[in-house]
mmCIF file of C-alpha atoms in Angstrom:
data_model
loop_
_atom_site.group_PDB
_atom_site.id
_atom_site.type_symbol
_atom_site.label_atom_id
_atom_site.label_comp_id
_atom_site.label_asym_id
_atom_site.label_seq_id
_atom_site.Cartn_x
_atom_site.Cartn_y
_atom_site.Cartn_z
ATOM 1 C CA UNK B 1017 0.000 0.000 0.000
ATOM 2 C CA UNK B 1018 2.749 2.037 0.795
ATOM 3 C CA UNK B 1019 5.613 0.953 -1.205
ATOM 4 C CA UNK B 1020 6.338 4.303 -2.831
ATOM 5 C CA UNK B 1021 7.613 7.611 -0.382
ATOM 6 C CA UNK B 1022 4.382 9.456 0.175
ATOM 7 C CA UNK B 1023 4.177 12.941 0.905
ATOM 8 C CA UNK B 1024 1.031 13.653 3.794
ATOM 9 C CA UNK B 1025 -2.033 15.832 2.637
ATOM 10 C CA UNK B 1026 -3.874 17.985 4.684
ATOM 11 C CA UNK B 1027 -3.617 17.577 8.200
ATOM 12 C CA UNK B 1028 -6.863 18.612 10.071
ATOM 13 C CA UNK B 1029 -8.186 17.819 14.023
ATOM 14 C CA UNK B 1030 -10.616 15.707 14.781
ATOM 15 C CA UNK B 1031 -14.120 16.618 16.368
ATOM 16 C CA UNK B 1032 -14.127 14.897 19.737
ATOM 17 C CA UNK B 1033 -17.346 12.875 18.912
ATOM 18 C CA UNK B 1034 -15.217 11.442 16.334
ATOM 19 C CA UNK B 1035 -12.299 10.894 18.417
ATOM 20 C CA UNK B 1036 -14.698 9.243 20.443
ATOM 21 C CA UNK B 1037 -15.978 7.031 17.823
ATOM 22 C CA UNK B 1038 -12.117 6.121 16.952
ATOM 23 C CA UNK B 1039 -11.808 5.191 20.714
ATOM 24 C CA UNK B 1040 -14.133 2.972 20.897
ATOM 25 C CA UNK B 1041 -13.851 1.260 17.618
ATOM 26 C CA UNK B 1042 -10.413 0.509 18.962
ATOM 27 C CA UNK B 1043 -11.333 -1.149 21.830
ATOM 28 C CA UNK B 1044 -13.450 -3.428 19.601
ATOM 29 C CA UNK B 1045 -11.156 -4.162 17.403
ATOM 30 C CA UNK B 1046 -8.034 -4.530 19.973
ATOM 31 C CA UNK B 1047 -9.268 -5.510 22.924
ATOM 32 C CA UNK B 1048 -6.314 -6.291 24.548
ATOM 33 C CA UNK B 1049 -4.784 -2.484 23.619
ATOM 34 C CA UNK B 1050 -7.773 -1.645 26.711
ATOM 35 C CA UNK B 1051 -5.591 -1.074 29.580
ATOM 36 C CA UNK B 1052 -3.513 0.953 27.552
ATOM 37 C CA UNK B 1053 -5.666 3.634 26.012
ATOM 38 C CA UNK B 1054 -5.478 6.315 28.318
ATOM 39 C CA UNK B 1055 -1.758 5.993 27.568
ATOM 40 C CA UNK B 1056 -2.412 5.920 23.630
ATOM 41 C CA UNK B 1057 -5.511 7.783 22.989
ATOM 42 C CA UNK B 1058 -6.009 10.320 26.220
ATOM 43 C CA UNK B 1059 -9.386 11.681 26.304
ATOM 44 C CA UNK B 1060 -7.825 14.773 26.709
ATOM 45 C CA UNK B 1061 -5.593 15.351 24.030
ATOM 46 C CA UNK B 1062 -6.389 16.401 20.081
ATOM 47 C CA UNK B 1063 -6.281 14.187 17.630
ATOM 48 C CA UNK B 1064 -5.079 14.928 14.066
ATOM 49 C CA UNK B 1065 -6.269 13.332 10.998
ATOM 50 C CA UNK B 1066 -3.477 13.079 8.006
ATOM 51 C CA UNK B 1067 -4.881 12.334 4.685
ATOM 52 C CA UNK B 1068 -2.601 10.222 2.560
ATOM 53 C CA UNK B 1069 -2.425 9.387 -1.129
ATOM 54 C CA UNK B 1070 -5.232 7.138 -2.110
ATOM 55 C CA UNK B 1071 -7.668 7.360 0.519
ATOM 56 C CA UNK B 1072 -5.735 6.589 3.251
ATOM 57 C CA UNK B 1073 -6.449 8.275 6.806
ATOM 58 C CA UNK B 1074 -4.019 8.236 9.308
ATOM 59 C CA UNK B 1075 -4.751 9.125 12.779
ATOM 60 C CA UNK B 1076 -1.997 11.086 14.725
ATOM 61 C CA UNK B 1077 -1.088 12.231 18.316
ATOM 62 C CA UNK B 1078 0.893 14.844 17.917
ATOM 63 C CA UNK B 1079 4.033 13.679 16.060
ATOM 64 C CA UNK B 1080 3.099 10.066 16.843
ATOM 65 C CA UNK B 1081 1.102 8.249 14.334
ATOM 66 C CA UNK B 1082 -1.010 5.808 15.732
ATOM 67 C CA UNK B 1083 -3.794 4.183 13.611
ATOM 68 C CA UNK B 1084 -4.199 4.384 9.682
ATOM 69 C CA UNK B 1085 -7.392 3.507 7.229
ATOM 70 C CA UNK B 1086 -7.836 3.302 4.117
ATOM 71 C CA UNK B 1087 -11.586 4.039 3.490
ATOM 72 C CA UNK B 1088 -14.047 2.517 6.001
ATOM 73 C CA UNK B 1089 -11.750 -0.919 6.365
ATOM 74 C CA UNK B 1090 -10.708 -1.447 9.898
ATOM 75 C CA UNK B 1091 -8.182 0.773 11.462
ATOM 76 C CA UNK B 1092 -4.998 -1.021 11.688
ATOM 77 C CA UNK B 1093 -2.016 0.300 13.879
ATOM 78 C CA UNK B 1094 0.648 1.937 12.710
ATOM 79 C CA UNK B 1095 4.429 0.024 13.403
ATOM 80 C CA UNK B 1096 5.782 2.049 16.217
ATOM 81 C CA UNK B 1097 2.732 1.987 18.232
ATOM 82 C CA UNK B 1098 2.681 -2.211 17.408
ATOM 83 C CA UNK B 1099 6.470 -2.190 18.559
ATOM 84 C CA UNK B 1100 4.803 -0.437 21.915
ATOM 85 C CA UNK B 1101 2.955 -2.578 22.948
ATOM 86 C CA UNK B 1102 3.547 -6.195 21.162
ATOM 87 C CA UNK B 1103 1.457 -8.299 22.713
ATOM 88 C CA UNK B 1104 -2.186 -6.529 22.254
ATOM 89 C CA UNK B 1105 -2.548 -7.292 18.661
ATOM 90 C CA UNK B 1106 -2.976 -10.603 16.946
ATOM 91 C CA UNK B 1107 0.252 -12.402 15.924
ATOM 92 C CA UNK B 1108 2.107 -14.837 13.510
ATOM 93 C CA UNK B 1109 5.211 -15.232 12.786
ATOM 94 C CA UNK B 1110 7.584 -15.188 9.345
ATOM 95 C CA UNK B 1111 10.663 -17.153 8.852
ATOM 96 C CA UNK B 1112 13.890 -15.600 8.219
ATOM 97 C CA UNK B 1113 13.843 -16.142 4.654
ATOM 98 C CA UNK B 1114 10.876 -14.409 4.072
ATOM 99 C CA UNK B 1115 11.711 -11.030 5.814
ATOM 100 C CA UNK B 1116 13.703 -9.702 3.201
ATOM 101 C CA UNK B 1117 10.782 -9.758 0.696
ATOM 102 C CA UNK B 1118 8.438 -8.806 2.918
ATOM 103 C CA UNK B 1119 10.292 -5.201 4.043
ATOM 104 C CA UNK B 1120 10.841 -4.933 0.150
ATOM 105 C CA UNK B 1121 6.962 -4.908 0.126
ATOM 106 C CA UNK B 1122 6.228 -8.001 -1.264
ATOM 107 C CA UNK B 1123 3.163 -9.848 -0.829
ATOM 108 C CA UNK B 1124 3.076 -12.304 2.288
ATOM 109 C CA UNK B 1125 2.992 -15.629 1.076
ATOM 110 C CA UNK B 1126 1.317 -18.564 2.990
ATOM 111 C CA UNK B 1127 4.791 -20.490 2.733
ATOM 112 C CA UNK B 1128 6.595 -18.017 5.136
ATOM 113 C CA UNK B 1129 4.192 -18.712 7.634
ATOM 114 C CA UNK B 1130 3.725 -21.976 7.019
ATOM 115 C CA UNK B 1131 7.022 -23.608 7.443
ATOM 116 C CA UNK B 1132 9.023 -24.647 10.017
ATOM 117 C CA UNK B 1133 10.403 -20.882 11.345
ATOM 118 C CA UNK B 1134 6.866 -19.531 10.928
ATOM 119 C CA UNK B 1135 4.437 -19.209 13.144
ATOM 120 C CA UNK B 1136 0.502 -19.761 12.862
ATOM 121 C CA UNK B 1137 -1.938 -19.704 15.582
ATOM 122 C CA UNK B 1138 -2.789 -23.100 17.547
ATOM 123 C CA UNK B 1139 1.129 -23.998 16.150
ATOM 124 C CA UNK B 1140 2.562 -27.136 17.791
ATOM 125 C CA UNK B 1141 6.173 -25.515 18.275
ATOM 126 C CA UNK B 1142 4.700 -22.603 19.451
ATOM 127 C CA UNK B 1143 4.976 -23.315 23.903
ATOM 128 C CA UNK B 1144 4.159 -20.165 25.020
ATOM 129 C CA UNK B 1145 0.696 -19.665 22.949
ATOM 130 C CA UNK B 1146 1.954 -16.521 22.145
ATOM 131 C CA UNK B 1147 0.391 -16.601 18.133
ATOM 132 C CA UNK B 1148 -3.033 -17.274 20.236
ATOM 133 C CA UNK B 1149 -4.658 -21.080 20.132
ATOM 134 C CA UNK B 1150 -7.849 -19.956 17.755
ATOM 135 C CA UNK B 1151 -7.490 -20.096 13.884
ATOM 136 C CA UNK B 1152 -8.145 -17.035 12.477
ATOM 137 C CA UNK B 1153 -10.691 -16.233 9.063
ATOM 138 C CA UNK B 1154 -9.412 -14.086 6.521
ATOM 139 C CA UNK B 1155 -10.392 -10.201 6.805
ATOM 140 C CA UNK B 1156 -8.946 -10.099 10.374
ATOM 141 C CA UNK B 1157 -5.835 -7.812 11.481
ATOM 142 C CA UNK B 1158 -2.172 -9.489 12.228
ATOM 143 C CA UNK B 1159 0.853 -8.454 12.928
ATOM 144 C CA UNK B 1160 3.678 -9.920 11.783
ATOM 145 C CA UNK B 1161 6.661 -11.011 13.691
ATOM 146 C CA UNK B 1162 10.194 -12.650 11.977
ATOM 147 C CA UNK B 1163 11.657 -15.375 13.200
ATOM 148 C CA UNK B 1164 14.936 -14.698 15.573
ATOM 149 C CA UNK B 1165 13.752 -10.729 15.490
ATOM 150 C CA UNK B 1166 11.955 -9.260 18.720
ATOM 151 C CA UNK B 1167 9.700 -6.403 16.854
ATOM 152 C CA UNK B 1168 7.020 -6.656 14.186
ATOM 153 C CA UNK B 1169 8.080 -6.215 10.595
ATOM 154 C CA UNK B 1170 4.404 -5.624 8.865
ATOM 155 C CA UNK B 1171 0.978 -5.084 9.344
ATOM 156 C CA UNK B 1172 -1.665 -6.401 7.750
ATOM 157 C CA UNK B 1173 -5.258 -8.395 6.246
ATOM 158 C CA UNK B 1174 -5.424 -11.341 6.455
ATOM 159 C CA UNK B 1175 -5.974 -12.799 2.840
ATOM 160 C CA UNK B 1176 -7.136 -16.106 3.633
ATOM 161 C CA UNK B 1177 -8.188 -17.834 6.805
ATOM 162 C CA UNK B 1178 -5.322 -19.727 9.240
ATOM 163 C CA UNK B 1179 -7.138 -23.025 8.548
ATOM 164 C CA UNK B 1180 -7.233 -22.877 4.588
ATOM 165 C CA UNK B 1181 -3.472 -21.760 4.882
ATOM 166 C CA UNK B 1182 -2.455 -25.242 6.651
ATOM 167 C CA UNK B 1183 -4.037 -27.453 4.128
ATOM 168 C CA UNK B 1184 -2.995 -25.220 1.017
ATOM 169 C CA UNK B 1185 0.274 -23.889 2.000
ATOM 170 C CA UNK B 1186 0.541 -21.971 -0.977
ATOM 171 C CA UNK B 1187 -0.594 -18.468 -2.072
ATOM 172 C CA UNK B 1188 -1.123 -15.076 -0.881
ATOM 173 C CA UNK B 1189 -1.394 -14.515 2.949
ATOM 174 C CA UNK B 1190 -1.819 -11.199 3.323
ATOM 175 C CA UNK B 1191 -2.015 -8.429 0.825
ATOM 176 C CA UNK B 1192 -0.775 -4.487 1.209
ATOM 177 C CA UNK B 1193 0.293 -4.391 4.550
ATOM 178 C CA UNK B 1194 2.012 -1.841 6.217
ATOM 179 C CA UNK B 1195 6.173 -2.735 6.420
ATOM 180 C CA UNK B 1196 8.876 -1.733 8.011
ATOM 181 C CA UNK B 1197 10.409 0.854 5.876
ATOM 182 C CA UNK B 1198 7.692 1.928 3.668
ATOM 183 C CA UNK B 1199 6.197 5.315 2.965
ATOM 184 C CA UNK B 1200 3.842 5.274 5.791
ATOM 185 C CA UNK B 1201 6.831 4.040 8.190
ATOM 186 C CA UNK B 1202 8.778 7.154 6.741
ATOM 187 C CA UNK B 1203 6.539 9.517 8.141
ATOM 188 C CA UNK B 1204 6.898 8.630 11.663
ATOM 189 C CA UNK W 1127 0.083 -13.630 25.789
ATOM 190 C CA UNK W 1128 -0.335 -12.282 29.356
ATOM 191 C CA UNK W 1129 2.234 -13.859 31.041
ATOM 192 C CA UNK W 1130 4.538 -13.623 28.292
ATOM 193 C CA UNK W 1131 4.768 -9.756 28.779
ATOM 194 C CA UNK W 1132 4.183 -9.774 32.198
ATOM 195 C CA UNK W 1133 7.812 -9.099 33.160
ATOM 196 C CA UNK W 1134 7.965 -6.362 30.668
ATOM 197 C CA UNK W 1135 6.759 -2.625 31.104
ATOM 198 C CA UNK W 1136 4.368 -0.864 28.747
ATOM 199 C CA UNK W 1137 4.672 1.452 26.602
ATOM 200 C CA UNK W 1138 7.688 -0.968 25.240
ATOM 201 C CA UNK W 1139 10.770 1.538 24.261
ATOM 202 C CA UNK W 1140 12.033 1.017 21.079
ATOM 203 C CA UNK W 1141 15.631 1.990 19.892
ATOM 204 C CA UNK W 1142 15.229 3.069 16.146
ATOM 205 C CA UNK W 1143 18.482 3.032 14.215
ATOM 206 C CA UNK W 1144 19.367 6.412 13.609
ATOM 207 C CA UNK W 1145 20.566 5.397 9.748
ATOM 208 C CA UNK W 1146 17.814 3.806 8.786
ATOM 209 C CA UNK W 1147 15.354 4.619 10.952
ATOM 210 C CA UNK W 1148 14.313 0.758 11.193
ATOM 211 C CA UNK W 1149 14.406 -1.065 14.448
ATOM 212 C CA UNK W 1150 18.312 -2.435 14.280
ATOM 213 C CA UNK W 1151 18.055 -5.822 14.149
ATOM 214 C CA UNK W 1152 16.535 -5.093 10.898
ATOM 215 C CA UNK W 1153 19.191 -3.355 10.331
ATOM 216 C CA UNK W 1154 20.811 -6.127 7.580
ATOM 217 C CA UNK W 1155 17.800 -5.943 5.252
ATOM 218 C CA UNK W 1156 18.020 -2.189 5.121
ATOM 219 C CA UNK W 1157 21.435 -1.770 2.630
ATOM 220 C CA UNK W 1158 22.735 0.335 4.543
ATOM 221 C CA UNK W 1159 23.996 -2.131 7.304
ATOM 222 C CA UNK W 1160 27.802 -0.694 7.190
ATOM 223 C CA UNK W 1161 26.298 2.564 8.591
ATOM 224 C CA UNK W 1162 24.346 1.148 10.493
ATOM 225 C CA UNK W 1163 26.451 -0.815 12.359
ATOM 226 C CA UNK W 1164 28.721 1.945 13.373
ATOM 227 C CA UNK W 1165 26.046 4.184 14.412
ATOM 228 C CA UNK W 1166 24.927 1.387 16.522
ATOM 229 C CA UNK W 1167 28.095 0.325 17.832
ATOM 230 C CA UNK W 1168 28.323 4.260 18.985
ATOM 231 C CA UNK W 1169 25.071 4.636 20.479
ATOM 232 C CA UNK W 1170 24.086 1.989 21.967
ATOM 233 C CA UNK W 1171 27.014 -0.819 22.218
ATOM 234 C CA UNK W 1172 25.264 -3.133 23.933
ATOM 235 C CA UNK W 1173 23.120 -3.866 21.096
ATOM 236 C CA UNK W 1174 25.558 -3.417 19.334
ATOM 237 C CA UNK W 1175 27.309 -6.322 20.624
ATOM 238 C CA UNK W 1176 24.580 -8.793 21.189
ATOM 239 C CA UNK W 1177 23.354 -7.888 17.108
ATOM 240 C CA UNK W 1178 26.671 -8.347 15.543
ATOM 241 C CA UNK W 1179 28.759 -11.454 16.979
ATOM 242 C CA UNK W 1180 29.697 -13.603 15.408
ATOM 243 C CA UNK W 1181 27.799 -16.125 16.710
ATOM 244 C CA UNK W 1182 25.071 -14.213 15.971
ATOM 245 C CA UNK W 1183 25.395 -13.958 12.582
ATOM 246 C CA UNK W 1184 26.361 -17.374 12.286
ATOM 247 C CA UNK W 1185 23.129 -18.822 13.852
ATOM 248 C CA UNK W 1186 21.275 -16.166 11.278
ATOM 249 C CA UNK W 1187 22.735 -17.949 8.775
ATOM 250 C CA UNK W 1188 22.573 -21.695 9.426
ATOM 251 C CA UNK W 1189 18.735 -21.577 9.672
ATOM 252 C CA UNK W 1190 19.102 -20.838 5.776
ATOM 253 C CA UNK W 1191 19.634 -23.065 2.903
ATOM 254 C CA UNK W 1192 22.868 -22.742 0.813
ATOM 255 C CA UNK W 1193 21.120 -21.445 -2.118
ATOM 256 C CA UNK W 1194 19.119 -18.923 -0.716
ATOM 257 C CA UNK W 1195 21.851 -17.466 1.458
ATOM 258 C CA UNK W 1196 23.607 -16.763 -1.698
ATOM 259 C CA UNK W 1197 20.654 -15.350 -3.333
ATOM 260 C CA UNK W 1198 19.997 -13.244 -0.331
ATOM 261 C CA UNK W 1199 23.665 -11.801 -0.002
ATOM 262 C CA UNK W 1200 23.142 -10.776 -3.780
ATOM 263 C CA UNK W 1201 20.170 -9.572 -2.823
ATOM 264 C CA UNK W 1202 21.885 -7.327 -0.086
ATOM 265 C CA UNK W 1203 24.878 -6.315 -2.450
ATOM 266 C CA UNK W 1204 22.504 -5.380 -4.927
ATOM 267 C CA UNK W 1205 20.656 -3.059 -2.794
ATOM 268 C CA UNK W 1206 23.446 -1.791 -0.515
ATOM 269 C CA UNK W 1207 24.690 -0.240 -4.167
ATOM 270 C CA UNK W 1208 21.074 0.839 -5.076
ATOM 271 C CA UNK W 1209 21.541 2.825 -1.402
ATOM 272 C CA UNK W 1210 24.880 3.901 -2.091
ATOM 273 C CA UNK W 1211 24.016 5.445 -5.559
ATOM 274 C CA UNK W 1212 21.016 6.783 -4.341
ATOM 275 C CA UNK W 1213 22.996 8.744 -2.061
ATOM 276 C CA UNK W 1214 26.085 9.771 -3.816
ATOM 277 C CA UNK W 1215 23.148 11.469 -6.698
ATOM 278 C CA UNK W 1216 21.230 13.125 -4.077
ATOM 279 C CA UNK W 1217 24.532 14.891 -2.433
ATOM 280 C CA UNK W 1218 25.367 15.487 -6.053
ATOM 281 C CA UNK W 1219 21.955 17.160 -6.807
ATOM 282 C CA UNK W 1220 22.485 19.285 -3.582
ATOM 283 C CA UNK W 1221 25.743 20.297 -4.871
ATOM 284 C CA UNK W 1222 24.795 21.198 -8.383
ATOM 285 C CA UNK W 1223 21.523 22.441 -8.035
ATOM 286 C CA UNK W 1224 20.586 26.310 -7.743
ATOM 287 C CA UNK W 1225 18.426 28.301 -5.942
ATOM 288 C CA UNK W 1226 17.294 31.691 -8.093
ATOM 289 C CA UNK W 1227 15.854 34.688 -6.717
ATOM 290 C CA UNK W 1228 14.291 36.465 -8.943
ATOM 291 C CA UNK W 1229 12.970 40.165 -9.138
ATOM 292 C CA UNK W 1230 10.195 40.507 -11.989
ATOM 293 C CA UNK W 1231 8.965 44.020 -12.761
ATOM 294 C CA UNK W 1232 5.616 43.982 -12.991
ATOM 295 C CA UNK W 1233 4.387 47.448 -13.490
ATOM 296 C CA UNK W 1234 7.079 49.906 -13.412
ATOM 297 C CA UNK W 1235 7.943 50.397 -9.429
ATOM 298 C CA UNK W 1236 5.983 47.665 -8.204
ATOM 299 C CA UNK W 1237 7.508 43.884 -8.110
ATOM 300 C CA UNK W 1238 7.386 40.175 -7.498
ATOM 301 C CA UNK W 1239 9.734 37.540 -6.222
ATOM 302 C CA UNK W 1240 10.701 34.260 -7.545
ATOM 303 C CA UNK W 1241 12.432 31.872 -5.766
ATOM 304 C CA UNK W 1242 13.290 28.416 -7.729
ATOM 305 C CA UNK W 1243 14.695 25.402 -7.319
ATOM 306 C CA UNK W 1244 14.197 25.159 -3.221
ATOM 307 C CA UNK W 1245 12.677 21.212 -3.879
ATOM 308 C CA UNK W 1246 16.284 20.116 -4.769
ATOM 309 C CA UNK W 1247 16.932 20.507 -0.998
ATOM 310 C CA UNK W 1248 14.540 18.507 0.001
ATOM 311 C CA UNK W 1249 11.829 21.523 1.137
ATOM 312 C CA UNK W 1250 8.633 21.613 0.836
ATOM 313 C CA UNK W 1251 8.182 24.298 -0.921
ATOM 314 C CA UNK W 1252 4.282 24.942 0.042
ATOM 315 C CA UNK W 1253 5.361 24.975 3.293
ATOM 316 C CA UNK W 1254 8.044 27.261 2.143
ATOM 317 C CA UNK W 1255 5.614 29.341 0.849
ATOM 318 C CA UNK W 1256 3.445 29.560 3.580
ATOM 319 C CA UNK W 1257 6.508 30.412 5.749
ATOM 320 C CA UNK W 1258 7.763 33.514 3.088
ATOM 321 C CA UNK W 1259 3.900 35.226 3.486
ATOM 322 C CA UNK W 1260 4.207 34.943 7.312
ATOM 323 C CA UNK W 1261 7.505 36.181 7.571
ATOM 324 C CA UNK W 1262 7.465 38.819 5.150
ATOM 325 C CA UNK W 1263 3.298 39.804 5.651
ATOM 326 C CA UNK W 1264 2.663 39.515 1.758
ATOM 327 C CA UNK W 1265 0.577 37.160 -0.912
ATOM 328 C CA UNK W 1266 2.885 34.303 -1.346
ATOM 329 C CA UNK W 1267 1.833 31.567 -3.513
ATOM 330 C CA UNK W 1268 3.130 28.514 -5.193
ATOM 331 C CA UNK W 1269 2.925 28.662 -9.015
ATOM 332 C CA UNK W 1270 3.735 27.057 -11.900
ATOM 333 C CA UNK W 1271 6.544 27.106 -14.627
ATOM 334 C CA UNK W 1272 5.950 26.804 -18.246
ATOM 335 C CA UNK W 1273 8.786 24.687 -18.606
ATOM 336 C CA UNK W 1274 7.535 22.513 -15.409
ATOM 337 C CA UNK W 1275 8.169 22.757 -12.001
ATOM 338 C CA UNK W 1276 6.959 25.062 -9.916
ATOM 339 C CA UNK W 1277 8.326 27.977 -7.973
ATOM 340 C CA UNK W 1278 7.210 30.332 -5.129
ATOM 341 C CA UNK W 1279 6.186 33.944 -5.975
ATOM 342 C CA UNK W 1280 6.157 36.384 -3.306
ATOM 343 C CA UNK W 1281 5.124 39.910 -3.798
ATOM 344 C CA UNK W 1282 6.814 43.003 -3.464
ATOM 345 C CA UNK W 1283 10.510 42.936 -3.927
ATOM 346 C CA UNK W 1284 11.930 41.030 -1.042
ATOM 347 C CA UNK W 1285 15.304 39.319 -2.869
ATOM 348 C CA UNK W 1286 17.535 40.325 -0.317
ATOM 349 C CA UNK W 1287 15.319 39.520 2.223
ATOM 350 C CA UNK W 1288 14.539 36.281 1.384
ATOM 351 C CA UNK W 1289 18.286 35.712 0.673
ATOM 352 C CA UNK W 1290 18.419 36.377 4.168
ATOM 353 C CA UNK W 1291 15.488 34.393 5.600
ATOM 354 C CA UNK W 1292 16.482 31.555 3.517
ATOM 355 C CA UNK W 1293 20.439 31.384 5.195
ATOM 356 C CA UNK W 1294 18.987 31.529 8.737
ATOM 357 C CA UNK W 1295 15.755 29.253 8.566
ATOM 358 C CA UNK W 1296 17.128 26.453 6.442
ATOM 359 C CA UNK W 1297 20.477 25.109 8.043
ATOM 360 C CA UNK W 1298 20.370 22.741 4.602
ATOM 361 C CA UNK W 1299 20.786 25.486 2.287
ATOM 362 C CA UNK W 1300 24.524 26.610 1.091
ATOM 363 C CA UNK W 1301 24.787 30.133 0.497
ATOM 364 C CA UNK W 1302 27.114 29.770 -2.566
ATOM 365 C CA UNK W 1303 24.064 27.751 -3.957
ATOM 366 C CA UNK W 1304 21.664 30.816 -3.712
ATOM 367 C CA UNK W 1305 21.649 33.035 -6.634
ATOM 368 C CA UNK W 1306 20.422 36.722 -6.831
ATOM 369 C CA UNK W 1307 18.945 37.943 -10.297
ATOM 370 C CA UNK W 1308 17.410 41.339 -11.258
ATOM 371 C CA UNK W 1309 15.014 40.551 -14.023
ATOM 372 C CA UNK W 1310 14.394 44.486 -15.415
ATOM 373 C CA UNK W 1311 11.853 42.854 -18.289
ATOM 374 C CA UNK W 1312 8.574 42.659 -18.377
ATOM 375 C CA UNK W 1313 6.922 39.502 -17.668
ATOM 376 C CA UNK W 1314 5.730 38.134 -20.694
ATOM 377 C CA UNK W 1315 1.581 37.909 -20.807
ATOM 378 C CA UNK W 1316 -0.167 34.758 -19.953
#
C-alpha cells in the first residue's frame, strides 16, 4: 500500500465525537490495547487526521502516528505503536527467509508462515501460545513477527483464513500491509 | 500472551536506528547495514554487541539453505549499491543544483519575487511558501513554470530579504548555492 515515499495531505483535528468514535472502535477491534488507552488515545488530548495518497487516513497524536485507514476498512495500527505494545494485537510469525521480501513490500505468502520458522496460531512448536490457540478467518488484522527478530516487521489483512493456509500452503497470505520501511513508516 | 509480557513494562521503548530509521536488528535488510552498524556500535554498544557477533550472525545464517543465502547476499549487495548510488546522486543534486531569486517588474515600481529550485533541498516548498507570506506579511503563492516545475512567488521585492530568511531558517541550504537575479523585463503575458 505504501511501497512508494508518500508525501502527507492535509492535516486537520478531529471533532471529539469522532475521536470518540475512533476510541471505541479501537477497543473493539483490539481488545487487549484496553488497559492501555489512556496511555495511547487520552481523552484529553487532540487528535489529528493526516490524509494520505489514495484514501488513506491516518490518525496522529501529535508527532506520533497511531492508527491508519484506508476508506471505512478497519483501522490497523501503525508500526511504532505495534512495537509499543507487542502483545495486544494478533500475531504470527515469518521465517527468516521471508523477511527480506516482505520489508521490500512483497506480498506475504502462505509459505513463510507456514514452514518450520513460521508461526501460525494453535502452532505445535509454538509453547508459550503466544500466536493465540484460535485459527483465524481471513479479513482479520495481524501483525507480523520474523523469526529470531523481537519487533514486528508488517501489518496487515489477512488474505485467507489460518485453517485454509495449513491445508494449502501456498498463495497469498496477506495483501498491502504496512512494512517496516515503507512510505507510511517514513513519516513517523 | 499475558504472562509472556508480564515481566515487561508498557509502553515498550524502542531503539530506532538512527541510519535507517528501522528497528536495528533489521538493520541487515536495510542496505545500509555498514552505517548502520557503526552508528549502533556508537550509540548503543550493547546492542551493538549482542546484534553483531559472530555467533550471531552465524546462527542467522545456518537456519538458511545454501542457495538462498547466496541469493539473499546478492540480494543485499545489490541493494546496498542501489543505497549507495542513491545517495552519492542526491549529495550530487544538492551540490549542483541552484536556488534563483528572482525580481520581476511587474508594473514599473511595483515587483514580485521568484524563488526556484528550493525542492532540490529537500523543502517543501508549500510549506516554504506559507513560511515567506508569514515572515514577510505579503501574498505568497506557489505557481507554476511553463517549462515545469513550480516555484514560489512572493510579492513586493523582497530578494535580499529572502536571501536572508532563507540562510537563517534552512540550516540545509549553502549560500554559494543561492543566486540573486534582477530581471528588469517585463513579464511576458499569460
Amino acid at each position: 500500500m505504501f511501497k512508494k515515499d508518500i508525501s502527507p495531505g492535509a492535516k486537520s483535528k478531529v471533532k471529539s465525537s469522532a475521536q470518540r468514535a475512533i476510541r471505541s472502535k479501537v477497543i473493539e477491534q483490539y481488545p487487549k490495547l484496553e488497559p492501555y488507552i489512556d496511555d495511547i488515545l487520552p481523552k484529553k488530548e487532540q487528535l489529528d487526521l493526516v490524509k494520505l495518497p489514495d484514501r488513506v487516513s491516518l490518525y496522529t497524536l501529535g508527532a506520533t502516528p497511531l492508527f491508519f485507514q484506508h476508506m471505512d476498512d478497519p483501522l490497523l495500527p501503525h508500526l511504532t505503536l505495534v512495537h509499543k505494545y507487542p502483545d495486544s494485537f494478533q500475531l504470527l510469525r515469518i521465517d527468516r527467509g521471508a523477511i527480506r521480501f516482505v520489508l521490500s513490500g512483497a506480498t506475504l505468502m502462505v509459505p513463510g508462515l507456514t514452514s518450520a520458522g513460521g508461526r501460525l496460531p494453535d502452532d505445535d512448536a509454538d509453547e508459550e501460545g503466544r500466536y493465540g490457540d484460535e485459527d483465524l478467518e481471513a479479513g482479520e488484522v495481524v501483525v507480523v513477527e520474523a523469526e529470531g527478530k523481537d519487533h514486528a516487521c508488517m501489518v496487515g489483512v489477512l488474505k485467507v483464513g489460518t485453517k485454509e493456509m495449513r491445508e494449502k500452503k501456498k498463495g497469498i497470505a496477506c495483501e498491502a500491509g504496512h512494512y517496516l520501511g515503507d512510505g507510511l513508516w517514513g513519516l513517523g | 500472551m499475558a504472562e509472556a509480557s508480564s515481566s515487561s513494562e508498557f509502553p515498550k521503548k524502542v531503539i530506532y536506528c538512527g541510519v535507517c530509521s528501522l528497528p536495528p536488528e533489521y538493520c541487515e535488510f536495510g542496505g545500509t547495514v555498514k552505517k548502520c552498524e557503526e552508528w549502533l556500535e556508537q550509540h548503543h554498544p550493547d546492542m551493538h554487541a549482542k546484534l553483531y557477533s559472530q555467533e550471531a550472525i552465524e546462527q542467522n545464517m545456518s537456519s538458511l539453505s545454501l542457495e538462498a543465502q547466496k541469493r539473499a547476499e546478492k540480494d543485499a549487495q545489490k541493494k546496498a549499491a542501489k543505497a549507495a548510488s542513491a545517495e552519492a546522486k542526491a549529495q550530487e543534486q544538492r551540490a549542483t543544483s541552484k536556488i534563483l531569486i528572482k525580481r520581476i517588474e511587474r508594473n514599473k515600481r511595483k515587483y514580485v519575487t521568484a524563488v526556484q529550485g528550493l525542492e532540490a533541498f529537500g523543502l517543501d516548498i508549500k510549506k516554504v511558501a506559507k513560511d515567506f507570506g508569514k515572515k514577510f506579511a505579503t501574498g505568497s503563492s506557489v505557481t507554476k513554470v511553463p517549462g515545469g516545475g513550480e516555484e514560489i512567488t512572493v510579492q513586493g521585492d523582497l530578494s535580499d530579504d529572502i536571501f536572508d530568511f532563507l540562510l537563517d531558517n534552512y540550516k540545509d541550504v549553502p549560500e554559494d548555492n543561492v543566486e540573486l537575479i534582477e530581471d528588469k523585463k517585463k513579464k511576458a503575458a499569460g
